[in-house]
XYZ file of C-alpha atoms in Angstrom:
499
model
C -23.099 -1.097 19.023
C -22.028 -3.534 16.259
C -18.808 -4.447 15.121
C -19.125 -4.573 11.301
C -15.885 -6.246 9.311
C -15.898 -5.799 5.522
C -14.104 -6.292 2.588
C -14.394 -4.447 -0.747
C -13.871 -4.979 -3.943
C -13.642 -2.312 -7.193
C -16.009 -3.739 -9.943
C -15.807 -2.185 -13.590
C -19.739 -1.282 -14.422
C -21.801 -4.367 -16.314
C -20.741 -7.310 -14.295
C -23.452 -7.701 -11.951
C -25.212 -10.148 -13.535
C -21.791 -12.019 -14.465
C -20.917 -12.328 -10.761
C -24.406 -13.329 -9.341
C -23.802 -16.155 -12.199
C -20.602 -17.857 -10.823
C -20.761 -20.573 -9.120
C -19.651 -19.640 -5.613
C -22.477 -17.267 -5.448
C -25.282 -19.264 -7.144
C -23.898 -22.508 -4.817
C -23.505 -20.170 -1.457
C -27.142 -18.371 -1.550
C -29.197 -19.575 2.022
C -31.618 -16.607 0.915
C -33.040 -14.230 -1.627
C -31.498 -11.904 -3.091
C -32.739 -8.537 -2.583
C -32.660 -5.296 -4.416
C -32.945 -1.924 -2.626
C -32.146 1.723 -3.618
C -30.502 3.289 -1.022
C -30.149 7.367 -0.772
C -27.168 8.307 1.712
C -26.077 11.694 3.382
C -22.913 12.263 5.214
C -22.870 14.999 7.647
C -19.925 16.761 9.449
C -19.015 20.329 10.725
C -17.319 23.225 8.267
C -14.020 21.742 9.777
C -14.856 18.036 9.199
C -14.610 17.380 13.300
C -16.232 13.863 12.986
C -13.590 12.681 9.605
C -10.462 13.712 11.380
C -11.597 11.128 14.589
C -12.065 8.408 12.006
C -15.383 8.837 12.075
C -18.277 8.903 9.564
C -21.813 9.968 10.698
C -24.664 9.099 7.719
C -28.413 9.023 7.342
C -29.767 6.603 4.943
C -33.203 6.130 3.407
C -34.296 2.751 2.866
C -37.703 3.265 1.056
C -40.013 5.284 3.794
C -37.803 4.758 6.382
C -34.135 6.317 7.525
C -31.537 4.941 9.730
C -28.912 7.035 11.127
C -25.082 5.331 11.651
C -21.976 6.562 12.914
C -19.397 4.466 11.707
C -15.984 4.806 14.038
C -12.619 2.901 11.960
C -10.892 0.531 14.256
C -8.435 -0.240 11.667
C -6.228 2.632 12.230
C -4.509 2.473 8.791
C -2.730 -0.638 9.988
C -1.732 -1.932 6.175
C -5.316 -4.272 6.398
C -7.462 -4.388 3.659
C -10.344 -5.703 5.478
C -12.167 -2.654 6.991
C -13.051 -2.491 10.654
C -15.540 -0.447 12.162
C -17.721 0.126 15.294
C -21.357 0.968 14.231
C -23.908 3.036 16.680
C -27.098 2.691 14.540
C -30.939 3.585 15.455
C -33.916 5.294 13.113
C -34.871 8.585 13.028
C -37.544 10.380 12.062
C -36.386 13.232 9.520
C -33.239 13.953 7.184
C -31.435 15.176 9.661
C -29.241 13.159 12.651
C -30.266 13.131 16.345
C -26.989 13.213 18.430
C -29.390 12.420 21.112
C -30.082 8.980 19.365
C -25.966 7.686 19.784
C -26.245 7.521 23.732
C -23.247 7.316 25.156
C -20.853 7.505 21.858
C -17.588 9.739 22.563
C -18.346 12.249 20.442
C -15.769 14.754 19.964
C -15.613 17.333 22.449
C -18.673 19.444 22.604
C -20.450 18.368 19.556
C -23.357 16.541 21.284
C -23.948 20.011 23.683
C -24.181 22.187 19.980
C -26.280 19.464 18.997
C -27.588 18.737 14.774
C -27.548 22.368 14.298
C -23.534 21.821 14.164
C -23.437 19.611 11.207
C -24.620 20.068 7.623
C -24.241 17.918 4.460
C -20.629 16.689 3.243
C -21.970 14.370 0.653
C -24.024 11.885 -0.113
C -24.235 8.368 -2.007
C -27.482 7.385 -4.194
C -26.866 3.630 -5.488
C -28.541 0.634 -6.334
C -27.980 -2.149 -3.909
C -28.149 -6.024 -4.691
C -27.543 -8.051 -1.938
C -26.878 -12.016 -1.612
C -26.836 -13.725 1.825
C -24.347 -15.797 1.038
C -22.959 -18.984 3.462
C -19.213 -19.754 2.823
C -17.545 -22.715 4.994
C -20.073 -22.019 7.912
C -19.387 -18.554 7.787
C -22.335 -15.869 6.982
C -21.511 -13.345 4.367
C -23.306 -10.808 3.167
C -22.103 -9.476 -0.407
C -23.575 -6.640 -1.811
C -23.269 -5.071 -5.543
C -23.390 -1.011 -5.241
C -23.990 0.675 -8.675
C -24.081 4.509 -8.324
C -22.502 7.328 -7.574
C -21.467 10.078 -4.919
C -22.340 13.413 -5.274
C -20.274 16.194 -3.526
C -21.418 20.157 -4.258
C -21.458 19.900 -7.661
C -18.889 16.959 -8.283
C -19.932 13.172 -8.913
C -18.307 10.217 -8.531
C -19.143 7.139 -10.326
C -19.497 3.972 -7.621
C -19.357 0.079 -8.587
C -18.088 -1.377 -5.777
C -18.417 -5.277 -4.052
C -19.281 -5.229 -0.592
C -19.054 -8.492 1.387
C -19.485 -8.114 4.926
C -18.744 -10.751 7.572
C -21.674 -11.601 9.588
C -20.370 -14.394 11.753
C -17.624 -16.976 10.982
C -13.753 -16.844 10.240
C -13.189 -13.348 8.964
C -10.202 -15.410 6.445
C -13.760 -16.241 4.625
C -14.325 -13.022 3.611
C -10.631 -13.132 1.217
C -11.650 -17.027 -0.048
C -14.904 -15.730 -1.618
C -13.596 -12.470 -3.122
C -10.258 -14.170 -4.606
C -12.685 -17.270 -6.591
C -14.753 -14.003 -7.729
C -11.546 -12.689 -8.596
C -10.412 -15.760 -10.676
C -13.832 -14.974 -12.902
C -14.343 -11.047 -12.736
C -11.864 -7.670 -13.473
C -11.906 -6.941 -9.272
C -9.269 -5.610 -7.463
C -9.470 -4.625 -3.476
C -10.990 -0.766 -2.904
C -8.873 0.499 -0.083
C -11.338 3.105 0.158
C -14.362 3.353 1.876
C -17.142 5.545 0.396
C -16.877 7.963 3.022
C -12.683 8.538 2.034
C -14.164 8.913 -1.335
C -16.678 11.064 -0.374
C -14.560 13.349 1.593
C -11.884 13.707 -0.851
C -14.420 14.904 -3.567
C -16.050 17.186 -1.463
C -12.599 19.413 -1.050
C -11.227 18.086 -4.039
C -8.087 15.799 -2.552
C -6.481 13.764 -5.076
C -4.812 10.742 -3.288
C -1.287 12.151 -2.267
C 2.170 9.688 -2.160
C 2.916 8.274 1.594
C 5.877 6.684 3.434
C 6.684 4.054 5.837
C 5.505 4.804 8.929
C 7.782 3.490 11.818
C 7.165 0.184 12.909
C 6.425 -0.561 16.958
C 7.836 -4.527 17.927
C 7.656 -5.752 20.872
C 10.369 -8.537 22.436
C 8.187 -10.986 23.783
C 6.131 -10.957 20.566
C 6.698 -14.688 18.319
C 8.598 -14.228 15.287
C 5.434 -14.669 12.970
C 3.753 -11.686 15.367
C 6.500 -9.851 14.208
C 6.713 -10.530 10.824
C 3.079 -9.356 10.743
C 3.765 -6.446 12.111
C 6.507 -5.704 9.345
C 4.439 -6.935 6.515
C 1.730 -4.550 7.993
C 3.387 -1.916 7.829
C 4.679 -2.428 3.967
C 1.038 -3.230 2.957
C -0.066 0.155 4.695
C 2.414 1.847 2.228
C 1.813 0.111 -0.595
C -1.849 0.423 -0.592
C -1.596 4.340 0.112
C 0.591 4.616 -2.773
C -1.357 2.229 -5.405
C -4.608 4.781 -4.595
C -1.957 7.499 -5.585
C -0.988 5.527 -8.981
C -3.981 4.957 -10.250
C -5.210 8.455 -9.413
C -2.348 10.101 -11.263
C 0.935 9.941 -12.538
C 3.131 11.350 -9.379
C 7.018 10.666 -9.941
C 6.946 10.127 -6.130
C 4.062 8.011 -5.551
C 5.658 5.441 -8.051
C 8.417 5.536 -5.947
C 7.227 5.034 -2.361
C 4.703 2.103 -4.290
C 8.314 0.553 -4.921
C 9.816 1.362 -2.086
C 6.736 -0.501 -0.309
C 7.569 -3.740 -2.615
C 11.020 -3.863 -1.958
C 10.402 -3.392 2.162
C 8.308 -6.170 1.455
C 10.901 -8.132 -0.376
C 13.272 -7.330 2.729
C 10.682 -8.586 5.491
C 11.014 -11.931 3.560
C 14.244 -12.120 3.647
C 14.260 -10.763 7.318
C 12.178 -13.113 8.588
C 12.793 -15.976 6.083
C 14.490 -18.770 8.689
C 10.898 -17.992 10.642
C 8.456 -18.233 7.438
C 7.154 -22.019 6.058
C 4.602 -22.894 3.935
C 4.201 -23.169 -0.250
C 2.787 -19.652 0.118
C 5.970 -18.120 0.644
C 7.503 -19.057 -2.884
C 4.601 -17.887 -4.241
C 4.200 -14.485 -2.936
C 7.843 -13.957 -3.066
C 7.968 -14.585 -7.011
C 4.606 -12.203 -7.593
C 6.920 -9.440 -5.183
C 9.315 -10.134 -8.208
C 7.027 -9.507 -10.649
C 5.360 -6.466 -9.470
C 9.264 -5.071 -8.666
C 9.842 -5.988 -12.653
C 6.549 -4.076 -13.660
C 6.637 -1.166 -11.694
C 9.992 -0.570 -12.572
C 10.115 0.959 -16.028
C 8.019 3.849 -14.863
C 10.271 4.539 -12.096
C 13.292 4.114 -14.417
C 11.968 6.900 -16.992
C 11.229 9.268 -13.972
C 14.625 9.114 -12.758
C 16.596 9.408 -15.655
C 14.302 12.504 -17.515
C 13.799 14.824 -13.825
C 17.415 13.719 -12.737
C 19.614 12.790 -15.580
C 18.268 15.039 -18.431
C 16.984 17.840 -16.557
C 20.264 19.345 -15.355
C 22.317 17.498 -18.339
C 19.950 19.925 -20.764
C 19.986 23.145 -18.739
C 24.181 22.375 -18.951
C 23.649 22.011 -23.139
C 20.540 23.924 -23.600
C 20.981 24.018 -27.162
C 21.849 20.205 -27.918
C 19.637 19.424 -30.703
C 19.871 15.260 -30.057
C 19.216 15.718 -26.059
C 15.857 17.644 -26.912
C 15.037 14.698 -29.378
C 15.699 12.370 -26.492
C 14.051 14.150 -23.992
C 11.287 14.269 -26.234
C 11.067 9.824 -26.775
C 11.816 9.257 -22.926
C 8.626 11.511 -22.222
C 6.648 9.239 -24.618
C 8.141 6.137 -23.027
C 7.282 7.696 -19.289
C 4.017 8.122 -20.070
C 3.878 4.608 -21.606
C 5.402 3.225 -18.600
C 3.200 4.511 -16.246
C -0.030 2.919 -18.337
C 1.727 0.281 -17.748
C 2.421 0.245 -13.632
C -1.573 1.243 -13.749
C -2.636 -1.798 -15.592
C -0.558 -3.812 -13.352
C -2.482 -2.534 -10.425
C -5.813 -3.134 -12.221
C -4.464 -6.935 -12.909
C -6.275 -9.961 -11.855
C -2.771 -11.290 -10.765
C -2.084 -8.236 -8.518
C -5.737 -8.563 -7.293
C -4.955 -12.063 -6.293
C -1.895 -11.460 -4.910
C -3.067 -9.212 -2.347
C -6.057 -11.693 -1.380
C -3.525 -14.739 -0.923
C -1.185 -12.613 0.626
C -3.593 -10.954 3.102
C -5.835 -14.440 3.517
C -2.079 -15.884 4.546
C -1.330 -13.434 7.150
C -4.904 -14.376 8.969
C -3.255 -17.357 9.982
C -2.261 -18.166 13.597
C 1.663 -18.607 12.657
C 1.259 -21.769 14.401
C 4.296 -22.776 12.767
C 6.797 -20.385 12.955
C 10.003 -20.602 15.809
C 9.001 -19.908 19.221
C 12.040 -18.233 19.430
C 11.456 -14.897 21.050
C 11.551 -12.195 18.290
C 14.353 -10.036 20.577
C 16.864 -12.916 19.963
C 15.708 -14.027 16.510
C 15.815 -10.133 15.655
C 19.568 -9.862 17.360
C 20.382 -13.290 15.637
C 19.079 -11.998 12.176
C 20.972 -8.256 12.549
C 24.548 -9.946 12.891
C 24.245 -11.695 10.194
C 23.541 -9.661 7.634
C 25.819 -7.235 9.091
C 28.512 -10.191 9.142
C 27.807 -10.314 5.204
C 27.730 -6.587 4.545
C 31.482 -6.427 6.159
C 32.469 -9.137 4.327
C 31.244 -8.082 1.159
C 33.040 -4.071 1.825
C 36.133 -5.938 3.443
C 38.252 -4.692 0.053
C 35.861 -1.501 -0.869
C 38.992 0.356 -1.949
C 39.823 -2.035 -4.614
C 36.337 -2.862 -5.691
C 34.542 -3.010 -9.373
C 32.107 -1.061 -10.011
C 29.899 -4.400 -10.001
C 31.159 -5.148 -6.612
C 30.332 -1.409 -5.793
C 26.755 -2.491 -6.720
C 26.645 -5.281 -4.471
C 27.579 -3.629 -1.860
C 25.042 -1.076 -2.123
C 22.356 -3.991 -2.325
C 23.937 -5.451 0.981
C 23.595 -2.070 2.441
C 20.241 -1.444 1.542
C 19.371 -4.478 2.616
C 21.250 -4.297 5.946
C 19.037 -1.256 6.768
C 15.561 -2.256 5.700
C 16.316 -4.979 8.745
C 17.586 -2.140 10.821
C 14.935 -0.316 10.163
C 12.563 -2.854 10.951
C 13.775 -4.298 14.080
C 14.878 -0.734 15.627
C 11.908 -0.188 17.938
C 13.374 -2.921 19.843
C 16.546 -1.490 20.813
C 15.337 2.261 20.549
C 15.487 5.034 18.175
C 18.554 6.671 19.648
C 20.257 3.832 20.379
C 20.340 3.083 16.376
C 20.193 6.201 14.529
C 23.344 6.715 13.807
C 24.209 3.530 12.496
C 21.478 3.834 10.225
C 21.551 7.463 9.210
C 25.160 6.265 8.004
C 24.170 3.345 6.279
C 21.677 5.582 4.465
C 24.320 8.037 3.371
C 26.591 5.152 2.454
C 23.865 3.283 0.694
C 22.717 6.742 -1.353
C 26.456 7.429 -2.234
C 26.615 4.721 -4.652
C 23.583 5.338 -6.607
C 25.022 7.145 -9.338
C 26.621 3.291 -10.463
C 22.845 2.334 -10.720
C 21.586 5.710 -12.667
C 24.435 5.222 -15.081
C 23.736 1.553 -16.101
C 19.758 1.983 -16.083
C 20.273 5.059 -18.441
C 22.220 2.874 -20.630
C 19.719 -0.039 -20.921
C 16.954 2.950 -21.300
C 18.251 4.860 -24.164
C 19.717 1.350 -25.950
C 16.094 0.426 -26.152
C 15.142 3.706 -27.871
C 14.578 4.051 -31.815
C 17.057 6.956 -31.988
C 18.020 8.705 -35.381
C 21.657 10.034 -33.779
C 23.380 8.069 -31.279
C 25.917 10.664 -30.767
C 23.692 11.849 -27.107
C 25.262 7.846 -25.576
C 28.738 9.250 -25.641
C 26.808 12.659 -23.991
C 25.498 10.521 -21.535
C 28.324 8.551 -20.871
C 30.415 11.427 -20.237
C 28.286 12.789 -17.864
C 27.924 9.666 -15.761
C 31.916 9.601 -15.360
C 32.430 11.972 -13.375
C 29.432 11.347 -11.334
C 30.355 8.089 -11.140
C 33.934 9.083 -9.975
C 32.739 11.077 -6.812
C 29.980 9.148 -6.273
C 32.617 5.853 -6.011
C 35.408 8.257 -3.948
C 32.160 9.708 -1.460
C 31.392 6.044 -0.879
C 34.258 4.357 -0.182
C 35.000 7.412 2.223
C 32.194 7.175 3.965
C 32.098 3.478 4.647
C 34.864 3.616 7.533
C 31.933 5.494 9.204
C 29.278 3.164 8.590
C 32.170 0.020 9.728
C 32.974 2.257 12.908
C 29.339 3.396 13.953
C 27.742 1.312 17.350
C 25.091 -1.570 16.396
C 23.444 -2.396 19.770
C 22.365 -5.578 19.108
C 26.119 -6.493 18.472
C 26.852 -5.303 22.266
């Protein structure tokens, strides 16, 4: 059994003689480079036993010989873009796989007893493979170019992917050497590996929008172990989500990709007393950025599927709405171009490769503060300045109403991070509130992004912004009354770190 780490990069077609040109490659090589052309099948059972245990079972043909691999994920789709994997390897003889061959592998149940016969083809990968063994501040890298495709039934998949696999070293080599090829070259990290791709073609699965998993702390953990764990767990969800993007333009998987940012944003702000280092201004300004470019396509979704949508069907015959309707679905689609190419960015690519190379690092400098107390510490706090800031919600502006709702939101992104440590129960209610509370208000938001949308629009009659406006009053007016009367529940609901 090996334990084969990997990172992957997306590579637009036409480039491999650009990369094997730059410097870090040419200045790196402690071999030849060698060209193969590799033909790989993936087998599983009708019901895909082997994929659902994270596992991927392949034989590949290397020129007259074949080399069967099970590949089992140790990641467990913990938000890490390096891919993890135990590998049970050994030749055989024909096409098919010996189960005999993996020893003493835990299958699933009963699959060695029914033996080959069990399995036929899922799909399979033909590509042309140049590899460069590459060493990169004493570490040993291979990286490998794969130009093909997969083929599933009779669907195909074009592949051009960067492969660079750690073969001994510090595994924080593997993000130096991809983010100076990502300085020279169009790459961006493939979340995927071929067998996700593989399978998804094979049944036809378009990437689908995720959410935030819950997050498991633990008390004696250091802060920095825990801020890990957070940032983990917003990575997870924003990679899920940017698959999602790029695949397609899903109102909700726009969201959840910015709900994933602004998590992040929150686990900064969290943990910020426990975070040091130059690369914390840095990756909080490119969270700003990709926040400010993500949001106009989120913007136009809201305001056509829940601003125009029921305002139309209550003036079905209003000649300017169906004119407006008809420029914000331009501008949507616009928009979302736009959130795509900032996922296919160089700066987004090397965001995620500082970011990721950063959290590698031992957090030698963070508090040794236990992360119970820095957690309860952190919690009263911004509690303390969520009261303060609602102390006179009856009386408030509507901009102070929007404040408020940014204190609360933020106030439960902590919550929501730090609850494993004081239980599920123990907080729900506090934060189910804070939800409702937080929600209440939104209409103040909807209202003024409307506003700035339609402003921006080249429209002939400007009569549908006194339309508009009247039909954000009176949401406006509940929304404001529904808040302020559910904040004395929110004020009045337990916070167990407070006890």
């Amino acid at each position: 059994m090996e334990q084969e780490i990997e990172l992957k990069l997306r590579m637009p077609a036409g480039y491999i003689r650009r990369l094997a040109r730059q410097s870090v490659v040419r200045d790196s090589l402690v071999g030849r480079p060698r060209t193969e052309r590799l033909q790989t099948v993936y087998f599983d059972t009708p019901d895909q036993t082997l994929a659902q245990q994270g596992m991927a079972l392949r034989v590949r043909q290397v020129g007259r010989h074949r080399i069967q691999t099970l590949k089992v994920d140790t990641n467990g789709n913990d938000g890490d873009a390096m891919r993890r994997h135990a590998e049970y390897s050994a030749p055989v003889r024909g096409n098919a796989p010996d189960l005999a061959r993996l020893g003493e592998v835990g299958l699933p149940d009963g699959l060695k007893d029914r033996g080959a016969g069990a399995l036929a083809e899922v799909f399979r990968t033909e590509v042309t493979r140049r590899t460069y063994p590459l060493s990169i501040n004493g570490s040993m890298i291979e990286l490998a170019v794969d130009q093909g495709e997969i083929i599933a039934k009779d669907r195909q998949e074009p592949l051009s992917e960067v492969e660079m696999e750690l073969k001994s070293g510090d595994e924080r080599n593997l993000f130096d050497l991809a983010r100076q090829l990502a300085e020279c070259l169009p790459l961006t990290i493939e979340h995927r590996t071929k067998a996700d791709r593989g399978y998804a073609l094979y049944v036809g699965r378009t990437p689908r929008p995720c959410v935030a998993r819950a997050i498991r702390l633990k008390d004696d953990w250091t802060v920095w172990q825990g801020f890990v764990a957070v940032a983990r767990s917003c990575l997870e969800q924003l990679y899920g989500n940017e698959i999602a993007v790029l695949a397609g333009d899903d109102p909700e998987a726009i969201h959840q990709l910015r709900v994933a940012v602004r998590r992040l944003r929150a686990a900064f702000t969290a943990f910020g007393p426990g975070l040091t280092g130059a690369q914390v201004a840095e990756v909080r300004e490119d969270l700003r950025w990709l926040q400010r470019s993500l949001g106009p396509a989120r913007d136009w979704d809201v305001f056509l599927t829940e601003t125009l949508v029921p305002l139309r069907a209550e003036l079905p015959g209003d000649e300017g709405l169906g004119k407006l309707a008809a420029q914000a679905s331009a501008a949507r689609v616009a928009a979302h171009e736009g959130a795509r190419a900032t996922l296919r960015s160089q700066r987004y690519a090397l965001f995620q490769l500082r970011f990721e190379h950063w959290l590698g690092r031992t957090g030698g400098e963070a508090p040794t503060t236990p992360l119970i107390e820095f957690a309860r510490d952190a919690l009263r706090r911004r509690g303390r300045k969520l009261r303060k800031s609602a102390r006179e919600i009856q009386d408030a502006s509507h901009e102070e109403l929007h404040a408020i709702r940014i204190a609360a939101k933020k106030c439960r992104y902590m919550g929501e991070f730090f609850r494993s440590l004081y239980g599920r129960k123990a907080t729900r209610k506090y934060l189910r509130r804070l939800r409702a509370f937080q929600d209440s208000l939104g209409a103040l938001n909807d209202a003024a992004v409307a506003k700035r949308l339609v402003a921006g629009l080249a429209l002939e009659d400007r009569s549908v912004e006194a339309i508009l406006a009247g039909w954000f009053a009176a949401r406006i007016a509940a929304s404001v009354e529904r808040g302020r009367d559910l904040w004395d529940g929110v004020a009045a609901a337990d916070r167990p770190w407070d006890d």
